[in-house]
Coordinates of C-alpha atoms and ligand atoms in Angstrom, one line a residue:
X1 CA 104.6 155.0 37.3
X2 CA 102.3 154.8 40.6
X3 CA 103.1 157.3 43.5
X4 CA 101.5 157.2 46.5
X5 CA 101.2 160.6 48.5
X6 CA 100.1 161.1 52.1
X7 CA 97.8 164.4 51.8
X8 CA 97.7 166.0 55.5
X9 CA 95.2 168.7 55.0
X10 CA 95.1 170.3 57.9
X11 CA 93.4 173.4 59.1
X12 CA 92.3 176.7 57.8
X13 CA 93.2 177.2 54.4
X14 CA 95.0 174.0 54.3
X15 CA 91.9 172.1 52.9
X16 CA 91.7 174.8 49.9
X17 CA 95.7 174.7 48.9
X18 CA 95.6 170.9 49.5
X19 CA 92.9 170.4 46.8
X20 CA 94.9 173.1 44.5
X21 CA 97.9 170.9 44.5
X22 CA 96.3 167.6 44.2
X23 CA 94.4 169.3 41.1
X24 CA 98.3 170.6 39.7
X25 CA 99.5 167.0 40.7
X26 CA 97.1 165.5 38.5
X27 CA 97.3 167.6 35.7
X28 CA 101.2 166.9 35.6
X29 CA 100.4 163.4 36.0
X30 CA 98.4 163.3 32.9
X31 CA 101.1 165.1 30.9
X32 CA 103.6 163.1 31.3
X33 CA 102.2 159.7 32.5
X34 CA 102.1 159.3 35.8
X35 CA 99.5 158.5 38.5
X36 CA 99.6 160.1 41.8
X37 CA 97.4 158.4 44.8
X38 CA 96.1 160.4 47.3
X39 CA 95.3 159.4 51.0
X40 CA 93.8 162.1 53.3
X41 CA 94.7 162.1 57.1
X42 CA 94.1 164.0 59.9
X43 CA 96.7 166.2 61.6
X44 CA 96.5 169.1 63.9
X45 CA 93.1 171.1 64.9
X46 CA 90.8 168.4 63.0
X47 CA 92.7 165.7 64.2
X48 CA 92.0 166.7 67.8
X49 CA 88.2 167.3 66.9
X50 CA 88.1 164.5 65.5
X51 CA 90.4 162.1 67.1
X52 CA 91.4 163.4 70.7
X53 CA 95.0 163.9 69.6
X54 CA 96.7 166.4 66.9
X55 CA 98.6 163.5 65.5
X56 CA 96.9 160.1 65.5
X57 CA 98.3 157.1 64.8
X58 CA 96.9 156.1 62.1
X59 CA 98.3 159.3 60.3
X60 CA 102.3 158.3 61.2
X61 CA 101.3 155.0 59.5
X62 CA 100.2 156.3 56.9
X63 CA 102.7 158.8 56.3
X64 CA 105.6 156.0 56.7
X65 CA 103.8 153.9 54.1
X66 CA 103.8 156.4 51.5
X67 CA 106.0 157.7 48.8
X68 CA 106.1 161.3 50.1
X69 CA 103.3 163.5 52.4
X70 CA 102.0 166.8 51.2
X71 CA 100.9 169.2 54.5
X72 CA 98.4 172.4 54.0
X73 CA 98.8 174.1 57.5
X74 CA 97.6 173.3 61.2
X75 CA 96.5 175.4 63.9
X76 CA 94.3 178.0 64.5
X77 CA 92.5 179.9 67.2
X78 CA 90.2 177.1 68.3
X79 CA 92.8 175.1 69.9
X80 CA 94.9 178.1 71.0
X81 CA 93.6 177.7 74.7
X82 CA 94.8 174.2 74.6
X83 CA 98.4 173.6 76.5
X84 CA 101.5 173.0 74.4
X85 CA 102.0 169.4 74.3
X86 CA 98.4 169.1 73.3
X87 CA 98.0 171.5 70.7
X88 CA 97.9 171.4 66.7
X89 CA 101.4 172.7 66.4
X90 CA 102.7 169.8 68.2
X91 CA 102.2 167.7 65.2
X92 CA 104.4 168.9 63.6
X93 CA 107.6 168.0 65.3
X94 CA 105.9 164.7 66.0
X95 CA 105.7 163.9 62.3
X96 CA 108.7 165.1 61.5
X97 CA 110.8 163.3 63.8
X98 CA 108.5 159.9 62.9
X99 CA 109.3 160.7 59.2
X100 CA 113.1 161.1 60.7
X101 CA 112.8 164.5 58.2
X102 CA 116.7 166.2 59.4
X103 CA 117.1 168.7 56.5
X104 CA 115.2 171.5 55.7
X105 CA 115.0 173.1 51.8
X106 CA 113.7 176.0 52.0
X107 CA 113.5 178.1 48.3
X108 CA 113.4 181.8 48.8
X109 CA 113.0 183.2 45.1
X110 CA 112.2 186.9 43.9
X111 CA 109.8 185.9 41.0
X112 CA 110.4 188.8 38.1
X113 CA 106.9 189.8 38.5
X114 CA 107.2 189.9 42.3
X115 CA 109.9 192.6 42.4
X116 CA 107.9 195.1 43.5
X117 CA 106.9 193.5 46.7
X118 CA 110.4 193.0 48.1
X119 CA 111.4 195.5 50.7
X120 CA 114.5 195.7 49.1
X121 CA 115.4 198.8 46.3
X122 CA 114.8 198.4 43.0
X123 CA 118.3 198.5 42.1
X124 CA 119.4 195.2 44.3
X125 CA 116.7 193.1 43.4
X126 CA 116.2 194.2 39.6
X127 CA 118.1 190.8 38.2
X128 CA 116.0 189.1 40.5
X129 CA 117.5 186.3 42.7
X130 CA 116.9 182.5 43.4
X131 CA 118.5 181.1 47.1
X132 CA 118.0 177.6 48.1
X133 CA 118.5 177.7 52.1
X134 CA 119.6 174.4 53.7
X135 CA 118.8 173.7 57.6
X136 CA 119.7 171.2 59.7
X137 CA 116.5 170.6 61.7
X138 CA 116.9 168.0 64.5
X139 CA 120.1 168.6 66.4
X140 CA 122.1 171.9 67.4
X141 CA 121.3 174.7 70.2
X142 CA 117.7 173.4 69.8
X143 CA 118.1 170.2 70.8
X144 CA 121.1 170.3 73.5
X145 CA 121.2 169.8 77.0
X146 CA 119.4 172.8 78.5
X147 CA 117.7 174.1 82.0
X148 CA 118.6 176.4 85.1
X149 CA 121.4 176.5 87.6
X150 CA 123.2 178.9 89.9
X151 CA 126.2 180.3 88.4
X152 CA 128.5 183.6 88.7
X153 CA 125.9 186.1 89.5
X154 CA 122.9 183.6 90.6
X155 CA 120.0 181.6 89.0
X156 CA 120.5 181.6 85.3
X157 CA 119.4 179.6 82.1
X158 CA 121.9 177.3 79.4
X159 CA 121.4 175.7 76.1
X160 CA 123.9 174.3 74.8
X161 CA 125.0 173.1 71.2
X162 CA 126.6 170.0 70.2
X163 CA 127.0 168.6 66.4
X164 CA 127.9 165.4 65.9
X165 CA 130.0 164.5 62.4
X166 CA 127.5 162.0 61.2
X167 CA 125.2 164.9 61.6
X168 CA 127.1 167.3 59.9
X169 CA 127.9 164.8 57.4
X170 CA 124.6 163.9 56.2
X171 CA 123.5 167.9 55.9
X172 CA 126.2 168.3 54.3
X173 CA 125.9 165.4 51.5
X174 CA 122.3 166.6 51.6
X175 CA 123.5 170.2 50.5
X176 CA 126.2 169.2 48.0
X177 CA 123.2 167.2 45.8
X178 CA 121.0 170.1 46.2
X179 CA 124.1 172.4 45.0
X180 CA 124.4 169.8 42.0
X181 CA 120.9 170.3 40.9
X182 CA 120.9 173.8 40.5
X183 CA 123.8 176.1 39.8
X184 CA 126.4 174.2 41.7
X185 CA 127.2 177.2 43.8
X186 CA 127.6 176.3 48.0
X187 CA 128.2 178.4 50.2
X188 CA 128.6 177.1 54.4
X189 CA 127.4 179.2 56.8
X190 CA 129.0 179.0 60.9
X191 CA 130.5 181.3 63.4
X192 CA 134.0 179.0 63.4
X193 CA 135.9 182.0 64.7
X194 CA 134.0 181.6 68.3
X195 CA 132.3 178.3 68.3
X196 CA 133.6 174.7 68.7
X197 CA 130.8 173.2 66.6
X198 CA 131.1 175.6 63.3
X199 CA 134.5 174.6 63.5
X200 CA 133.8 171.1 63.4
X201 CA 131.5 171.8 61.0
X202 CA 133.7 173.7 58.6
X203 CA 136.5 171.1 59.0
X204 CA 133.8 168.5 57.5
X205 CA 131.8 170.5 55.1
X206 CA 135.6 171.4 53.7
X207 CA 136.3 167.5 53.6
X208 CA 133.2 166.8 51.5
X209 CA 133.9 169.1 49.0
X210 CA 136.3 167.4 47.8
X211 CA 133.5 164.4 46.5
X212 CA 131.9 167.4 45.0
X213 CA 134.9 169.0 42.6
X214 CA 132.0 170.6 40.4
X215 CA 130.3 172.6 43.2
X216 CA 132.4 176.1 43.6
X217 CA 132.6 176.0 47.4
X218 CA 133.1 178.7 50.4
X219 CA 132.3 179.3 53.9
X220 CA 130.8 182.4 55.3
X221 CA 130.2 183.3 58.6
X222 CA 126.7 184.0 60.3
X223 CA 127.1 187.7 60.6
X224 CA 128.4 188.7 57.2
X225 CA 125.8 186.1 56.2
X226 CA 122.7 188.0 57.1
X227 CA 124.2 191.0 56.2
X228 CA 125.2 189.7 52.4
X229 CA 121.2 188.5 51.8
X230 CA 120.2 192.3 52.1
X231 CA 123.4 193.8 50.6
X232 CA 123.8 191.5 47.3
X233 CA 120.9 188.3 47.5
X234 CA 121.8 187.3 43.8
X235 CA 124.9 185.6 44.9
X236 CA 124.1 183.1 46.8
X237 CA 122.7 179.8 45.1
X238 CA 122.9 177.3 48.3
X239 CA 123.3 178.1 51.4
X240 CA 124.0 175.4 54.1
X241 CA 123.9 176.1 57.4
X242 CA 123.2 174.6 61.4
X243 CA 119.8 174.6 63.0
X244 CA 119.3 178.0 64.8
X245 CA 121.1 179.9 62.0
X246 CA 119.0 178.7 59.1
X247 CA 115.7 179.4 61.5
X248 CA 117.0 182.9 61.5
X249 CA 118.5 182.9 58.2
X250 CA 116.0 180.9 56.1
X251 CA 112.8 183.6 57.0
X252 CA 115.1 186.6 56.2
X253 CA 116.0 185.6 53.1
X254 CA 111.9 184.7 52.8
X255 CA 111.2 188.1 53.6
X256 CA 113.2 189.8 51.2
X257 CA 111.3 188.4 48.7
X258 CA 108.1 190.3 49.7
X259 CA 105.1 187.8 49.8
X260 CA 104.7 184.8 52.3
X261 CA 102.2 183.0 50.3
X262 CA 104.6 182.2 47.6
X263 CA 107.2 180.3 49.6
X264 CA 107.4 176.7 49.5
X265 CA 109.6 174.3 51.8
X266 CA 110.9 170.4 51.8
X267 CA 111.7 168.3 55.1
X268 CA 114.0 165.6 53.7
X269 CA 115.6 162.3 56.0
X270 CA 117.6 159.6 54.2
X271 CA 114.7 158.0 52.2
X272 CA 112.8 159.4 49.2
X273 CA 109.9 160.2 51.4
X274 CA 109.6 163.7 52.4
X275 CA 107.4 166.4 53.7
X276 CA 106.7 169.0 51.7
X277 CA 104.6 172.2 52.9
X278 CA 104.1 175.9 52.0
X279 CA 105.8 178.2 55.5
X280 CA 103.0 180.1 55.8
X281 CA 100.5 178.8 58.3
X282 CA 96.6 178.2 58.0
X283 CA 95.8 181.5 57.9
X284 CA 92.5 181.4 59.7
X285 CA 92.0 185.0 58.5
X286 CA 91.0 184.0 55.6
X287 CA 90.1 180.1 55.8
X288 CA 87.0 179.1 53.9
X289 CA 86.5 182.5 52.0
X290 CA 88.6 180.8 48.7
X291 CA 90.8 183.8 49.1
X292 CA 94.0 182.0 49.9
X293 CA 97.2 182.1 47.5
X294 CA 97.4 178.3 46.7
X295 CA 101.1 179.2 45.2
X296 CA 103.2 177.9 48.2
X297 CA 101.9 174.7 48.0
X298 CA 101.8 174.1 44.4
X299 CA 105.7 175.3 44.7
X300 CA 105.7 172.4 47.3
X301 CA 104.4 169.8 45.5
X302 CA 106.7 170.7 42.8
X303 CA 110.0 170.5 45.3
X304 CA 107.9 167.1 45.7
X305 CA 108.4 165.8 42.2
X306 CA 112.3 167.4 41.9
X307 CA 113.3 165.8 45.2
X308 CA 111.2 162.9 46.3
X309 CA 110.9 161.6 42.8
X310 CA 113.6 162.7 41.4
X311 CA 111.7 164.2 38.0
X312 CA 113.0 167.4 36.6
X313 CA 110.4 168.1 33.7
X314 CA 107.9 167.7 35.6
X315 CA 108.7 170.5 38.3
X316 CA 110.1 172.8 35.7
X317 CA 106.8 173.0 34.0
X318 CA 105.0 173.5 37.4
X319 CA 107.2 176.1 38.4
X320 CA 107.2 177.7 34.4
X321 CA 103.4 177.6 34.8
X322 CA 103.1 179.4 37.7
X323 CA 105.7 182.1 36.3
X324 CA 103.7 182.6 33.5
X325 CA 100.5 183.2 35.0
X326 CA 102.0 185.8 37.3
X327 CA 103.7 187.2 34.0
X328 CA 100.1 187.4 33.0
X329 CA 99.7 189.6 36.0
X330 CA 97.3 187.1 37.8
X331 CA 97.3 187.8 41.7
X332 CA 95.6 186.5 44.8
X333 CA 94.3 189.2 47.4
X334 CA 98.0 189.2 49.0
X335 CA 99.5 189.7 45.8
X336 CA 98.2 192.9 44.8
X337 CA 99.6 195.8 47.5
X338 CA 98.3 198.8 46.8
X339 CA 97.5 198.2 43.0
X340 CA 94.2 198.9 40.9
X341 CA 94.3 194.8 40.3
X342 CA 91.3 193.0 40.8
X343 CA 92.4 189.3 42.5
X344 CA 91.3 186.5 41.8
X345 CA 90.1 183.5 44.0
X346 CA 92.2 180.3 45.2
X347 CA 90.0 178.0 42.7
X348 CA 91.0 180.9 39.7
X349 CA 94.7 180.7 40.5
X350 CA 94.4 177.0 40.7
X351 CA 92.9 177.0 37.4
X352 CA 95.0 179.6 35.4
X353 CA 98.1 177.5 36.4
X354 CA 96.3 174.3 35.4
X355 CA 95.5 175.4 31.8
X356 CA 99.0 176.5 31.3
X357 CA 100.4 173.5 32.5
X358 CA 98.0 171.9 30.0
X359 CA 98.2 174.1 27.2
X360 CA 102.3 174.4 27.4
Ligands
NAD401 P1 99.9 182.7 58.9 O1 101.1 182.4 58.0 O2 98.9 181.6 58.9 O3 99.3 184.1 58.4 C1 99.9 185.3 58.4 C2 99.2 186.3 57.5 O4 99.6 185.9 56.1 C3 97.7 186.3 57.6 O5 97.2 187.6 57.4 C4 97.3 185.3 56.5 O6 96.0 185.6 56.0 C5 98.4 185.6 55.4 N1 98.6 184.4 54.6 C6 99.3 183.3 55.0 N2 99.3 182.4 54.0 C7 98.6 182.9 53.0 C8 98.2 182.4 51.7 N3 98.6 181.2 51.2 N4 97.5 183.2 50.9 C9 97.1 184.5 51.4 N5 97.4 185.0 52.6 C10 98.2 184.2 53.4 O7 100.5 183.0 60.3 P2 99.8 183.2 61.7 O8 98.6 184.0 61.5 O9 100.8 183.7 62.6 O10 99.3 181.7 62.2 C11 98.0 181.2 62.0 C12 98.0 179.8 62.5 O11 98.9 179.0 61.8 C13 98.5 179.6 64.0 O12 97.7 178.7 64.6 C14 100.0 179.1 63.8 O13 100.4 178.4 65.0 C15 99.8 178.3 62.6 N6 101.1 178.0 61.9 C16 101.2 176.8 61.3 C17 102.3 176.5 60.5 C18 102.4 175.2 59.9 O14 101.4 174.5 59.8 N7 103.5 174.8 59.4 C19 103.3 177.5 60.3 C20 103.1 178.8 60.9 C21 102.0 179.0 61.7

């Protein structure tokens, strides 16, 4: 089968862990018999240089026209001086809400080799642990009425938060499958003993459970939740939760696991086409010196396969590749800590994970 992919780029190291995935994509392909299509567009920094705007056009098109859209990084110093609605960053949302992307998968797993680069001791994370976090990401707190008026005690600021039950709804269906892929586990995160909208929320994430007898179900709130990822991370399996909350929840649990170049992500809507991007940014550190960790995004390109495309083969053996290769004790520069290690380059990594996805 033919898949077309919308390949964003991007800036710094986006270019190099672009190429790394196609390279994996391919490789898979060949395995099991299928052809993936790459189309390059602009987005962000280049797009400006080269187009006046960080998200042309012709890149939305694009994007809307194809099966799914991988995304490297934008951004970067060059365009820093530029004002907000003008600058690489801006992209994003734009593409997003284009792509009409409301849920947000983010993975944060402790890879057994990895232990040693979580901030958490040895003795919570030594069975390792594997959370699936999943946001809403166009409505809540971040999108409610908002601005300045004189109340109580003077001038003062308001956001507000409203949910709507088709929105809750449709996160919630969205966690459920995810929940149903995996260990069937789902826990719901809210405040409902203060706010109006978590206990909306619960009232309908309780509803849908019912559709979903096989997923073991329970409701946490925020608090204990963020308290729970440090005290016992193994636990959880999904996690579903509002906007703002998964924002804050979604990079704790990515810190606990120690190493940002690792981490992938999925923006999902209610077609197969989705955006899938590692949550580091571009990096521009280290841009063009082929010393980026091209992990992320292979990690990314195999939520691609899993939830775009529905495949489960073929993501396993991306994901088993690149767990054997760290087994093998294979790091990038940000990999290595402290250790004697010598890393190794974006284009080696790239290549030990091909040639066990090959040789498997
Ligand atoms: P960053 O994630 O780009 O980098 C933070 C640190 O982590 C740097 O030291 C970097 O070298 C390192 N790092 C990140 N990814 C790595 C990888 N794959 N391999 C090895 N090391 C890696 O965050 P930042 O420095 O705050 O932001 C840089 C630019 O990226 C900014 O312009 C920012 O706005 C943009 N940004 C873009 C996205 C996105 O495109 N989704 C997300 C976050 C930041």
């Amino acid at each position: 089968m033919k898949y077309h992919i919308a390949l964003l780029k991007g800036d710094g190291i986006g270019p190099e862990i672009t190429e790394s995935a196609a390279a994996v994509l391919n490789a898979v392909g060949e395995r099991y018999a299928h052809e993936f299509c790459f189309t390059p567009y602009l987005i962000g920094g280049c797009a400006i240089d080269a187009a006046g705007e960080p998200l042309p056009e012709e890149t939305v098109k694009g994007c809307l026209a194809s099966d799914s859209v991988l995304l490297g990084a934008v951004g970067g110093p060059k365009w820093d001086d530029l004002p907000g609605s003008r600058r690489p960053e801006k992209a994003l949302l734009g593409i997003r809400s284009a792509l009409g992307l409301y849920t947000n998968l983010r993975p944060a797993k402790l890879f057994p080799a990895l232990r040693g680069a979580s901030p958490l001791r040895e003795e919570i994370v030594s069975s390792g642990f594997d959370i699936l976090i999943v946001r809403e990401l166009t409505g809540g707190i971040y999108f409610g009425e908002r601005g300045y008026r004189t109340g109580k005690y003077g001038e003062e600021a308001f956001d507000t938060e409203a949910y709507s039950v088709t929105e809750i709804e449709r996160i919630g269906h969205a966690a459920f499958r995810a929940a149903m892929q995996r260990n069937k586990r789902l826990v719901s995160v809210d405040k409902a003993n203060v706010l109006e909208t978590s206990r909306l929320w619960r009232s309908i994430m309780h509803r849908l459970s019912e559709a979903y007898p096989e997923v073991q179900y329970s409701d946490l709130f925020v608090d204990n939740a963020a308290m729970q990822l440090v005290r016992n991370p193994k636990q959880f399996d999904v996690i579903v939760t509002s906007n703002m909350f998964g924002d804050i929840l979604s990079d704790e649990a990515s810190q606990i696991t120690g190493s940002i170049g690792m981490l992938a992500s999925a923006s999902l809507g209610d077609s197969k086409c989705g955006m899938y991007e590692p949550i580091h940014g571009s990096a521009p550190d280290i841009a063009g010196k082929n010393l980026a960790n091209p992990i992320a995004m292979v990690l990314s390109a195999a939520m691609m396969l899993r939830y775009s495309f529905g495949m489960t083969a073929e993501p396993d053996c991306i994901e088993q590749a690149v767990d054997r290769v760290l087994e093998r004790g294979i790091r990038t520069a940000d990999l290595i800590g402290n250790t004697e290690i010598r890393p190794v380059s974006c284009t080696e990594m790239t290549a030990q994970i091909l040639s066990e996805i090959t040789s498997s």
